[in-house]
Amino acid sequence: SAVISQKPSRDICQRGTSLTIQCQVDSQVTMMFWYRQQPGQSLTLIATANQGSEATYESGFVIDKFPISRPNLTFSTLTVSNMSPEDSSIYLCSGRQGGMNTEAFFGQGTRLTVV
Amino acid sequence: AQSVTQPDIHITVSEGASLELRCNYSYGATPYLFWYVQSPGQGLQLLLKYFSGDTLVQGIKGFEAEFKRSQSSFNLRKPSVHWSDAAEYFCAVGAQGGSEKLVFGKGTKLTVNP
């Protein structure tokens, strides 16, 4: 499967600021996704990043808080805006080549702490 | 809507012992099922997947899983656990309706005692 490079791997941010997380895939992928993993919890899908159009957000997540870009088939960014301590989580990007019978592969994650 | 249940939050086994991690799913059609492993501070790595065919699936690192439609289960097994298997394990199912997203269970944390 393809390899995703995600950065930064971790950051400590002040409340009220924003952080942009980048994911670069080493080959073109059909689908990209952004997940949040709160401490000791499972993965919750934030949104599907659509190439050349607005992302598709899951219930409970909004574009103003988590703007996403996907300018091409190998790159995506997630911004966590106006951060609060409740945003402290691991954020993971994922790619999938498309089709129900393909697996998803993941970046290493970004561990975000908001103080 | 599809869902995944991993009944065991935390399992402890001794090194060399056998392992079975449980996964039950709820899905209206033929599921696509996955097991992922997450080591501390790492992303998720695919262990194995089931799409169709043989219900016993072999994966990496000596893991296998068996799809049982009658029980809506996809349990992960390993005959002899190594200390390096200590990690968090997630079961996931492919979603309905043409969406490509995966739905994950809450995970099972595995501790291996020497």
Short mmCIF file of C-alpha atoms in Angstrom, two decimals:
data_model
loop_
_atom_site.label_atom_id
_atom_site.label_comp_id
_atom_site.label_asym_id
_atom_site.label_seq_id
_atom_site.Cartn_x
_atom_site.Cartn_y
_atom_site.Cartn_z
CA SER A 1 0.00 0.00 0.00
CA ALA A 2 0.98 3.63 -0.31
CA VAL A 3 2.90 5.50 2.38
CA ILE A 4 1.58 8.64 4.05
CA SER A 5 3.91 11.18 5.58
CA GLN A 6 2.13 13.28 8.17
CA LYS A 7 3.51 16.32 9.91
CA PRO A 8 3.96 17.64 12.45
CA SER A 9 4.18 14.49 14.54
CA ARG A 10 3.34 16.46 17.65
CA ASP A 11 2.76 20.01 18.79
CA ILE A 12 1.83 21.99 21.85
CA CYS A 13 -0.34 24.98 21.04
CA GLN A 14 -1.88 27.88 22.89
CA ARG A 15 -5.66 28.05 23.10
CA GLY A 16 -7.22 30.31 20.51
CA THR A 17 -4.59 29.57 17.89
CA SER A 18 -4.78 27.30 14.84
CA LEU A 19 -2.65 24.40 13.66
CA THR A 20 -2.43 22.98 10.15
CA ILE A 21 -1.56 19.32 9.72
CA GLN A 22 -0.24 18.09 6.40
CA CYS A 23 -0.40 14.67 4.78
CA GLN A 24 1.59 13.70 1.72
CA VAL A 25 1.02 10.35 0.00
CA ASP A 26 3.73 8.79 -2.12
CA SER A 27 1.24 7.86 -4.84
CA GLN A 28 -2.14 9.04 -6.05
CA VAL A 29 -5.06 7.84 -3.96
CA THR A 30 -8.75 8.12 -4.63
CA MET A 31 -9.92 8.80 -1.10
CA MET A 32 -8.43 10.62 1.84
CA PHE A 33 -9.91 10.91 5.31
CA TRP A 34 -9.20 12.70 8.57
CA TYR A 35 -9.79 11.03 11.92
CA ARG A 36 -9.58 12.17 15.51
CA GLN A 37 -8.51 9.82 18.27
CA GLN A 38 -9.10 11.22 21.73
CA PRO A 39 -7.06 9.80 24.61
CA GLY A 40 -7.87 6.13 25.16
CA GLN A 41 -10.58 6.19 22.52
CA SER A 42 -11.18 4.80 19.08
CA LEU A 43 -11.01 6.68 15.81
CA THR A 44 -13.76 9.11 14.95
CA LEU A 45 -14.06 10.24 11.36
CA ILE A 46 -13.95 14.01 11.00
CA ALA A 47 -14.40 14.29 7.25
CA THR A 48 -13.68 12.90 3.82
CA ALA A 49 -11.30 15.13 1.91
CA ASN A 50 -12.53 15.55 -1.65
CA GLN A 51 -10.11 16.52 -4.36
CA GLY A 52 -10.97 19.90 -5.81
CA SER A 53 -14.13 20.41 -3.79
CA GLU A 54 -15.33 20.95 -0.26
CA ALA A 55 -14.80 18.16 2.23
CA THR A 56 -17.68 16.03 3.45
CA TYR A 57 -18.02 16.41 7.20
CA GLU A 58 -19.43 13.92 9.67
CA SER A 59 -22.06 14.84 12.19
CA GLY A 60 -20.60 17.01 14.92
CA PHE A 61 -17.77 18.42 12.82
CA VAL A 62 -17.96 21.69 10.89
CA ILE A 63 -15.86 23.36 8.26
CA ASP A 64 -15.27 26.51 10.29
CA LYS A 65 -13.58 24.50 13.02
CA PHE A 66 -11.82 21.92 10.82
CA PRO A 67 -11.17 23.38 7.37
CA ILE A 68 -9.71 20.80 5.01
CA SER A 69 -7.97 21.19 1.70
CA ARG A 70 -7.15 18.61 -0.93
CA PRO A 71 -5.64 20.29 -3.98
CA ASN A 72 -4.58 17.05 -5.69
CA LEU A 73 -4.62 13.28 -5.33
CA THR A 74 -1.52 13.08 -3.13
CA PHE A 75 -1.88 15.88 -0.60
CA SER A 76 -4.31 17.11 2.05
CA THR A 77 -4.32 19.44 5.03
CA LEU A 78 -6.48 19.67 8.12
CA THR A 79 -6.57 22.85 10.18
CA VAL A 80 -7.75 22.82 13.76
CA SER A 81 -9.00 26.36 14.32
CA ASN A 82 -9.47 28.45 17.45
CA MET A 83 -8.21 25.61 19.57
CA SER A 84 -9.32 24.78 23.09
CA PRO A 85 -7.99 22.10 25.47
CA GLU A 86 -10.83 19.83 24.31
CA ASP A 87 -9.13 19.64 20.92
CA SER A 88 -6.18 17.83 22.46
CA SER A 89 -6.13 14.56 20.53
CA ILE A 90 -4.28 12.53 17.99
CA TYR A 91 -5.24 13.45 14.45
CA LEU A 92 -4.74 10.84 11.75
CA CYS A 93 -5.01 11.07 8.02
CA SER A 94 -5.86 8.05 5.97
CA GLY A 95 -5.90 7.09 2.33
CA ARG A 96 -7.81 4.49 0.40
CA GLN A 97 -7.50 3.60 -3.23
CA GLY A 98 -11.23 3.41 -3.72
CA GLY A 99 -13.65 0.54 -3.89
CA MET A 100 -15.13 -1.25 -0.93
CA ASN A 101 -12.60 -4.04 -1.16
CA THR A 102 -9.51 -1.97 -0.46
CA GLU A 103 -7.89 -1.30 2.86
CA ALA A 104 -7.19 2.08 4.36
CA PHE A 105 -3.64 3.08 5.25
CA PHE A 106 -2.66 5.68 7.78
CA GLY A 107 -0.18 8.37 8.56
CA GLN A 108 1.74 8.25 11.82
CA GLY A 109 -0.59 10.75 13.45
CA THR A 110 -0.22 14.19 14.97
CA ARG A 111 -0.38 14.39 18.75
CA LEU A 112 -1.85 17.78 19.58
CA THR A 113 -1.84 19.27 23.06
CA VAL A 114 -3.65 22.54 23.64
CA VAL A 115 -2.70 24.50 26.73
CA ALA B 1 -26.05 2.03 10.34
CA GLN B 2 -23.05 -0.19 10.59
CA SER B 3 -21.29 -0.64 13.92
CA VAL B 4 -18.44 -2.61 15.44
CA THR B 5 -18.23 -3.92 18.98
CA GLN B 6 -15.05 -5.02 20.66
CA PRO B 7 -16.24 -6.35 24.02
CA ASP B 8 -12.83 -6.49 25.67
CA ILE B 9 -11.28 -3.16 26.53
CA HIS B 10 -8.09 -4.64 27.96
CA ILE B 11 -6.60 -8.13 27.77
CA THR B 12 -3.48 -9.40 29.49
CA VAL B 13 -1.74 -12.58 28.39
CA SER B 14 1.58 -14.19 29.12
CA GLU B 15 4.22 -14.38 26.45
CA GLY B 16 3.85 -17.61 24.53
CA ALA B 17 0.17 -17.97 25.35
CA SER B 18 -2.54 -18.00 22.73
CA LEU B 19 -4.65 -14.94 22.02
CA GLU B 20 -8.15 -14.26 20.79
CA LEU B 21 -9.55 -10.76 20.41
CA ARG B 22 -13.26 -10.52 19.80
CA CYS B 23 -15.04 -8.39 17.23
CA ASN B 24 -18.74 -8.30 16.43
CA TYR B 25 -20.22 -6.21 13.68
CA SER B 26 -23.60 -4.99 12.62
CA TYR B 27 -24.04 -4.61 8.90
CA GLY B 28 -26.88 -5.19 6.48
CA ALA B 29 -24.96 -6.75 3.64
CA THR B 30 -21.74 -8.63 3.07
CA PRO B 31 -19.21 -6.83 5.21
CA TYR B 32 -15.69 -5.86 4.44
CA LEU B 33 -13.75 -6.41 7.65
CA PHE B 34 -10.33 -5.33 8.85
CA TRP B 35 -8.05 -5.63 11.84
CA TYR B 36 -5.53 -2.90 12.54
CA VAL B 37 -2.82 -2.62 15.18
CA GLN B 38 -1.58 0.60 16.75
CA SER B 39 1.64 0.62 18.72
CA PRO B 40 2.21 3.47 21.17
CA GLY B 41 2.80 6.75 19.38
CA GLN B 42 2.24 5.19 15.97
CA GLY B 43 -0.37 5.20 13.28
CA LEU B 44 -2.46 2.18 12.38
CA GLN B 45 -1.05 -0.80 10.55
CA LEU B 46 -3.23 -3.28 8.72
CA LEU B 47 -2.96 -6.82 10.08
CA LEU B 48 -5.45 -8.52 7.79
CA LYS B 49 -8.67 -8.07 5.87
CA TYR B 50 -11.68 -10.05 4.73
CA PHE B 51 -13.61 -9.30 1.59
CA SER B 52 -14.93 -12.64 0.39
CA GLY B 53 -13.98 -16.29 -0.09
CA ASP B 54 -12.18 -18.33 2.53
CA THR B 55 -13.49 -17.34 5.93
CA LEU B 56 -10.14 -17.96 7.63
CA VAL B 57 -7.83 -15.12 6.76
CA GLN B 58 -4.09 -15.03 7.33
CA GLY B 59 -2.34 -11.78 8.12
CA ILE B 60 1.02 -10.39 9.03
CA LYS B 61 2.97 -11.14 12.22
CA GLY B 62 1.38 -14.58 12.58
CA PHE B 63 -2.18 -13.31 13.08
CA GLU B 64 -5.29 -14.86 11.61
CA ALA B 65 -8.99 -14.09 11.81
CA GLU B 66 -12.12 -16.06 11.10
CA PHE B 67 -15.28 -14.59 9.63
CA LYS B 68 -18.42 -16.19 11.01
CA ARG B 69 -21.51 -14.80 9.34
CA SER B 70 -23.90 -16.67 11.64
CA GLN B 71 -22.33 -15.00 14.66
CA SER B 72 -21.55 -11.66 13.00
CA SER B 73 -18.04 -12.05 14.27
CA PHE B 74 -14.52 -11.56 13.02
CA ASN B 75 -12.25 -12.63 15.87
CA LEU B 76 -8.51 -12.18 15.72
CA ARG B 77 -6.22 -14.99 16.88
CA LYS B 78 -2.59 -15.75 17.39
CA PRO B 79 -1.31 -19.11 18.66
CA SER B 80 1.71 -17.75 20.55
CA VAL B 81 1.99 -14.14 21.62
CA HIS B 82 5.30 -12.26 21.63
CA TRP B 83 6.14 -9.32 23.89
CA SER B 84 6.25 -7.10 20.80
CA ASP B 85 2.55 -7.76 20.19
CA ALA B 86 1.64 -5.45 23.06
CA ALA B 87 -0.42 -2.73 21.39
CA GLU B 88 -3.96 -1.54 20.74
CA TYR B 89 -6.02 -3.56 18.27
CA PHE B 90 -8.90 -2.16 16.26
CA CYS B 91 -11.53 -3.99 14.28
CA ALA B 92 -13.18 -2.06 11.44
CA VAL B 93 -15.98 -2.58 8.94
CA GLY B 94 -16.56 -1.03 5.54
CA ALA B 95 -19.53 1.29 5.48
CA GLN B 96 -22.83 0.99 3.64
CA GLY B 97 -24.30 3.02 0.86
CA GLY B 98 -21.28 3.36 -1.36
CA SER B 99 -19.35 5.44 1.15
CA GLU B 100 -15.71 4.51 1.37
CA LYS B 101 -15.25 5.31 5.05
CA LEU B 102 -14.46 2.70 7.69
CA VAL B 103 -16.17 2.40 11.06
CA PHE B 104 -13.91 1.36 13.91
CA GLY B 105 -14.52 -0.45 17.15
CA LYS B 106 -13.33 1.07 20.41
CA GLY B 107 -10.22 -1.07 20.45
CA THR B 108 -8.69 -3.70 22.71
CA LYS B 109 -5.48 -2.95 24.53
CA LEU B 110 -3.21 -5.97 24.76
CA THR B 111 -0.65 -6.30 27.55
CA VAL B 112 1.89 -9.11 27.37
CA ASN B 113 3.51 -10.33 30.56
CA PRO B 114 6.98 -11.87 30.42
#
